[in-house]
Coordinates of C-alpha atoms in Angstrom, one line a residue:
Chain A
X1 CA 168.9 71.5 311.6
X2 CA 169.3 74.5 309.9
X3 CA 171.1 74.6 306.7
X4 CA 172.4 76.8 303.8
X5 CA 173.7 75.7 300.9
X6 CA 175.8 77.7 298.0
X7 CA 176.0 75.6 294.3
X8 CA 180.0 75.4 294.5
X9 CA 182.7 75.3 296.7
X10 CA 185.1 76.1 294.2
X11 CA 184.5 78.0 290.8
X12 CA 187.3 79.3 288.4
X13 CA 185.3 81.6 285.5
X14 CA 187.4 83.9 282.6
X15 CA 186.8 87.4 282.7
X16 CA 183.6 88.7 280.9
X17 CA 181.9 85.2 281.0
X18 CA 178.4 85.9 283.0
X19 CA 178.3 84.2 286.5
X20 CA 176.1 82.6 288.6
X21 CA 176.2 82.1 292.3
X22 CA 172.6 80.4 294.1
X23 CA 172.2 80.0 297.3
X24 CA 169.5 77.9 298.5
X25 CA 167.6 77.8 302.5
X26 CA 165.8 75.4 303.8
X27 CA 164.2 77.1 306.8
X28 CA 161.7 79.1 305.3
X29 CA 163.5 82.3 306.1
X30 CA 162.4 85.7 304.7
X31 CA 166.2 87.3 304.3
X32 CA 169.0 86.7 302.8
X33 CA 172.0 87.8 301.9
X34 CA 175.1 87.8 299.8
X35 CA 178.3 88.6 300.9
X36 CA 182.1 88.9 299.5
X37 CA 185.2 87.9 301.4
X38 CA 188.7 89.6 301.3
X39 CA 191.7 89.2 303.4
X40 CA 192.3 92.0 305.9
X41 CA 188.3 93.4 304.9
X42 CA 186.0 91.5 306.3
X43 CA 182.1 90.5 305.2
X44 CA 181.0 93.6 302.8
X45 CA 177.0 93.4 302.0
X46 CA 176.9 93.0 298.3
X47 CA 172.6 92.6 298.3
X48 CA 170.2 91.5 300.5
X49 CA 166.3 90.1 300.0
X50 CA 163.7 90.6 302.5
X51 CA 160.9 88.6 300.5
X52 CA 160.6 87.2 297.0
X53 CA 161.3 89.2 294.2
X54 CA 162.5 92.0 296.4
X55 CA 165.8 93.2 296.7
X56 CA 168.3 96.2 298.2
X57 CA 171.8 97.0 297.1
X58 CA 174.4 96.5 300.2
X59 CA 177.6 98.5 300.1
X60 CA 179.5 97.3 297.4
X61 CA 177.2 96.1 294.1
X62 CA 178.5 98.0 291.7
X63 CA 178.9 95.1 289.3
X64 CA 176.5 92.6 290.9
X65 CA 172.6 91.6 290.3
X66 CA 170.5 89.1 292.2
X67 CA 167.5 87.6 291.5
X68 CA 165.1 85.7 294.2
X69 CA 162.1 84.2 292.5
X70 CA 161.4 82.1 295.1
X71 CA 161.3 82.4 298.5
X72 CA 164.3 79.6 299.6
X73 CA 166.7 80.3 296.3
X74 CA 168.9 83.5 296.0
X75 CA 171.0 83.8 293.2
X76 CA 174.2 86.5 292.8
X77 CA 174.9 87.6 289.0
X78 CA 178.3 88.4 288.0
X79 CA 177.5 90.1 284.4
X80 CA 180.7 90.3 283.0
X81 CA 183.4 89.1 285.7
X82 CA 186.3 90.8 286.0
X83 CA 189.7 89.9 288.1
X84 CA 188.4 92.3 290.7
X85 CA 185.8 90.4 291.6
X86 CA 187.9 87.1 292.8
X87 CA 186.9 86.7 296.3
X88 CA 184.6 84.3 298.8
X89 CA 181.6 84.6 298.6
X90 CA 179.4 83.7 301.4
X91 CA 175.1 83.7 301.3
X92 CA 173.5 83.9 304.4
X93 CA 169.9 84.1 305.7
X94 CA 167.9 84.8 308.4
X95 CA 163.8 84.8 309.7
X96 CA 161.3 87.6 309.9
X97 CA 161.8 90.1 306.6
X98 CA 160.2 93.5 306.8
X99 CA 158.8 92.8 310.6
X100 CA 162.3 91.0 311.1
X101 CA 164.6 92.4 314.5
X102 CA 167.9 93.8 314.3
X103 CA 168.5 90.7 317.0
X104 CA 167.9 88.0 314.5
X105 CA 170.9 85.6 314.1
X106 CA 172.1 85.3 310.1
X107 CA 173.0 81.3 309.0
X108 CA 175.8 81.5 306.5
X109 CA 176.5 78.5 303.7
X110 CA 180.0 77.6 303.2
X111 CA 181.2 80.0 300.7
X112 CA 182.3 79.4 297.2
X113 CA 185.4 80.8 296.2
X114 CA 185.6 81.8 293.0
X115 CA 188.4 82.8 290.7
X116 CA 188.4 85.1 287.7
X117 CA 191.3 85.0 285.3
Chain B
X1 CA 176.1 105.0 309.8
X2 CA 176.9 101.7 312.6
X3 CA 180.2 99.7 312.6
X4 CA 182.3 98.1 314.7
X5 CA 186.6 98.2 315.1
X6 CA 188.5 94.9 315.4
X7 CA 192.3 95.5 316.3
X8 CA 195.4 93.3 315.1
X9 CA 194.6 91.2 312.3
X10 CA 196.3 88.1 314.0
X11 CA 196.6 87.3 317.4
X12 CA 198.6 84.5 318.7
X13 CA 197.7 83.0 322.0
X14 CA 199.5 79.7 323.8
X15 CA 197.5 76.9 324.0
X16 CA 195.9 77.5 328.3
X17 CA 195.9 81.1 328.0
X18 CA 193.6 83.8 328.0
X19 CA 191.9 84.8 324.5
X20 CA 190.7 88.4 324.4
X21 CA 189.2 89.5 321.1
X22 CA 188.9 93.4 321.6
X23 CA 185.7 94.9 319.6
X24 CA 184.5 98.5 319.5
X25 CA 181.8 99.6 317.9
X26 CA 179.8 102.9 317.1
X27 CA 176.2 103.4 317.2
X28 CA 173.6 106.2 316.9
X29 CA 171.0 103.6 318.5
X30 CA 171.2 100.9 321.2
X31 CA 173.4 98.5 319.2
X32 CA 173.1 94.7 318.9
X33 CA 176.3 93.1 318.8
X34 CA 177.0 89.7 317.5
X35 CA 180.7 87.4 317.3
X36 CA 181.1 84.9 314.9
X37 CA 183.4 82.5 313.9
X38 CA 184.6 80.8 310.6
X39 CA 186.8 77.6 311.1
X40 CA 189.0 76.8 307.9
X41 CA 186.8 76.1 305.2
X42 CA 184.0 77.1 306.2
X43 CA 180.8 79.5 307.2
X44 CA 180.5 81.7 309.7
X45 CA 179.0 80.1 313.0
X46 CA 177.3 82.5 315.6
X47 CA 179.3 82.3 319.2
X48 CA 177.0 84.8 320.4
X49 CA 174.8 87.5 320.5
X50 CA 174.1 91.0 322.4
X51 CA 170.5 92.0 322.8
X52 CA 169.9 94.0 325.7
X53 CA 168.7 91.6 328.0
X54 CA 172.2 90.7 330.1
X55 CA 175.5 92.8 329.6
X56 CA 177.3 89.3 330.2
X57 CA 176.7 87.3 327.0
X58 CA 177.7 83.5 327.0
X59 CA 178.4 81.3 323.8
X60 CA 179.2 78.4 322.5
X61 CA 182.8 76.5 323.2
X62 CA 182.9 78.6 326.5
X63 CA 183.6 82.3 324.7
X64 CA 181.6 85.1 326.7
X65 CA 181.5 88.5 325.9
X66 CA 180.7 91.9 328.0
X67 CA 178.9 94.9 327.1
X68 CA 180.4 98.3 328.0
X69 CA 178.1 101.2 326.8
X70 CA 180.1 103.6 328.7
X71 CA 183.1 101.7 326.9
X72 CA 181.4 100.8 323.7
X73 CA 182.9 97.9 323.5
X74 CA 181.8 94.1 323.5
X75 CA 185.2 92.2 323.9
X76 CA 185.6 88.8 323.2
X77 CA 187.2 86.1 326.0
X78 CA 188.1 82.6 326.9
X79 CA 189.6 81.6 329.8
X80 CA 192.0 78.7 328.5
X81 CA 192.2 78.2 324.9
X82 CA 192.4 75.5 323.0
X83 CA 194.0 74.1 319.8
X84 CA 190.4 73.9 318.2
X85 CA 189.9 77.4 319.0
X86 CA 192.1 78.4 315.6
X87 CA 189.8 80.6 313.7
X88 CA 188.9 83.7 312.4
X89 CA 187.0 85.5 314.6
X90 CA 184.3 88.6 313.5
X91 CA 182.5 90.8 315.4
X92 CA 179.7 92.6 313.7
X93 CA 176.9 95.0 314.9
X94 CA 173.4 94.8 313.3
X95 CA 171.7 98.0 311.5
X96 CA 168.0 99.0 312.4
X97 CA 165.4 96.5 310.7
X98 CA 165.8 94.2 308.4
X99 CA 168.7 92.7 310.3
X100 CA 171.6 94.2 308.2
X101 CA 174.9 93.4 309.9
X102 CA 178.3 95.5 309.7
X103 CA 181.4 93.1 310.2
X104 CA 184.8 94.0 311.4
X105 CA 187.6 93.0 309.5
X106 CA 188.4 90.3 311.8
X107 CA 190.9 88.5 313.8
X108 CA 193.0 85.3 312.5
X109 CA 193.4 83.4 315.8
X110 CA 196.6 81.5 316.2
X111 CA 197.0 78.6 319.0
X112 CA 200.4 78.3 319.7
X113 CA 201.1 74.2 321.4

């Protein structure tokens, strides 16, 4: 069965402590993806992966890095959180990277929300 | 750029009735369209997916869906809903390569006994 899974559930952080989100899969999928919640806003693409050590900005990483040294593990960097940034944040991934179809289905982890104060 | 329109951030519906989930989306390119749904707590789950093979999509938990390019739209329905369908709802149309999806903003879905 497929399955993705994100380190916390629940994560409350002060503001300017560095922050770290991973997401692991465990179907050998080429993508993935990091996401970020908000009422009334949807999903907003924060980064996404399409192979190891290989990464694109989405629409909204101003204040964001990831890293993906290996090919089931994708991790979202919060350098110095800020109150802004309290939200869900969901990973996701999906098969076929560069070659990948616009078809492919994306399998989300559970989220962790996380709270800055 | 592609993205889709959800209307009414909560819809109510009595428990029996009709659920219609209205999504619109715009497209330069032949779109693919997806729903999803996250129950409390949890994920996003697919419901289903639009990929040019049949304009009559069917999901999971009996939700189908219709493609309208002369419409473009890909509305969400359910005959007879139940309590368990409670959920947030999100449609979302997919970017060319490297499967890069653009969600709505979603639709809280009340059952009402």
């Amino acid at each position: 069965d497929v399955k993705v899974t994100q380190s916390s559930r629940y994560l409350v952080k002060r503001t300017g402590e560095k922050v770290f989100l991973e997401c692991v899969q465990d179907m050998d999928h080429e993508n993935m993806f990091w996401y970020r919640q908000d009422p009334g806003l949807g999903l907003r693409l924060i980064y996404f992966s399409y192979d190891v050590k290989m990464k694109e900005k989405g629409d909204i990483p101003e204040g964001y890095s990831v890293s993906r040294e290996k090919k089931e593990r994708f991790s979202l960097i919060l350098e110095s959180a800020s109150t802004n940034q309290t939200s869900m944040y969901l990973c996701a991934s999906s098969s076929n990277g560069l070659a990948g179809g616009p078809s492919d289905t994306q399998y989300f982890g559970p989220g962790t929300r996380l709270t800055v104060l | 750029a592609q993205s889709v329109t959800q209307l009414g951030s909560h819809v109510s519906v009595s428990e029996g009735a009709l659920v219609l989930l209205r999504c619109n989306y715009s497209s330069s390119v032949p779109p693919y369209l997806f729903w999803y749904v996250q129950y409390p707590n949890q994920g996003l789950q697919l419901l289903l997916k639009y990929t040019s093979a049949a304009t009559l999509v069917k999901g999971i938990n009996g939700f189908e869906a219709e493609f309208k390019k002369s419409e473009t739209s890909f509305h969400l329905t359910k005959p007879s809903a139940h309590m368990s369908d409670a959920a947030e709802y999100f449609c979302a149309v997919s970017y060319f390569g490297y499967n890069r999806l653009a969600f709505g903003k979603g639709n809280q879905v009340v059952v009402i006994p």
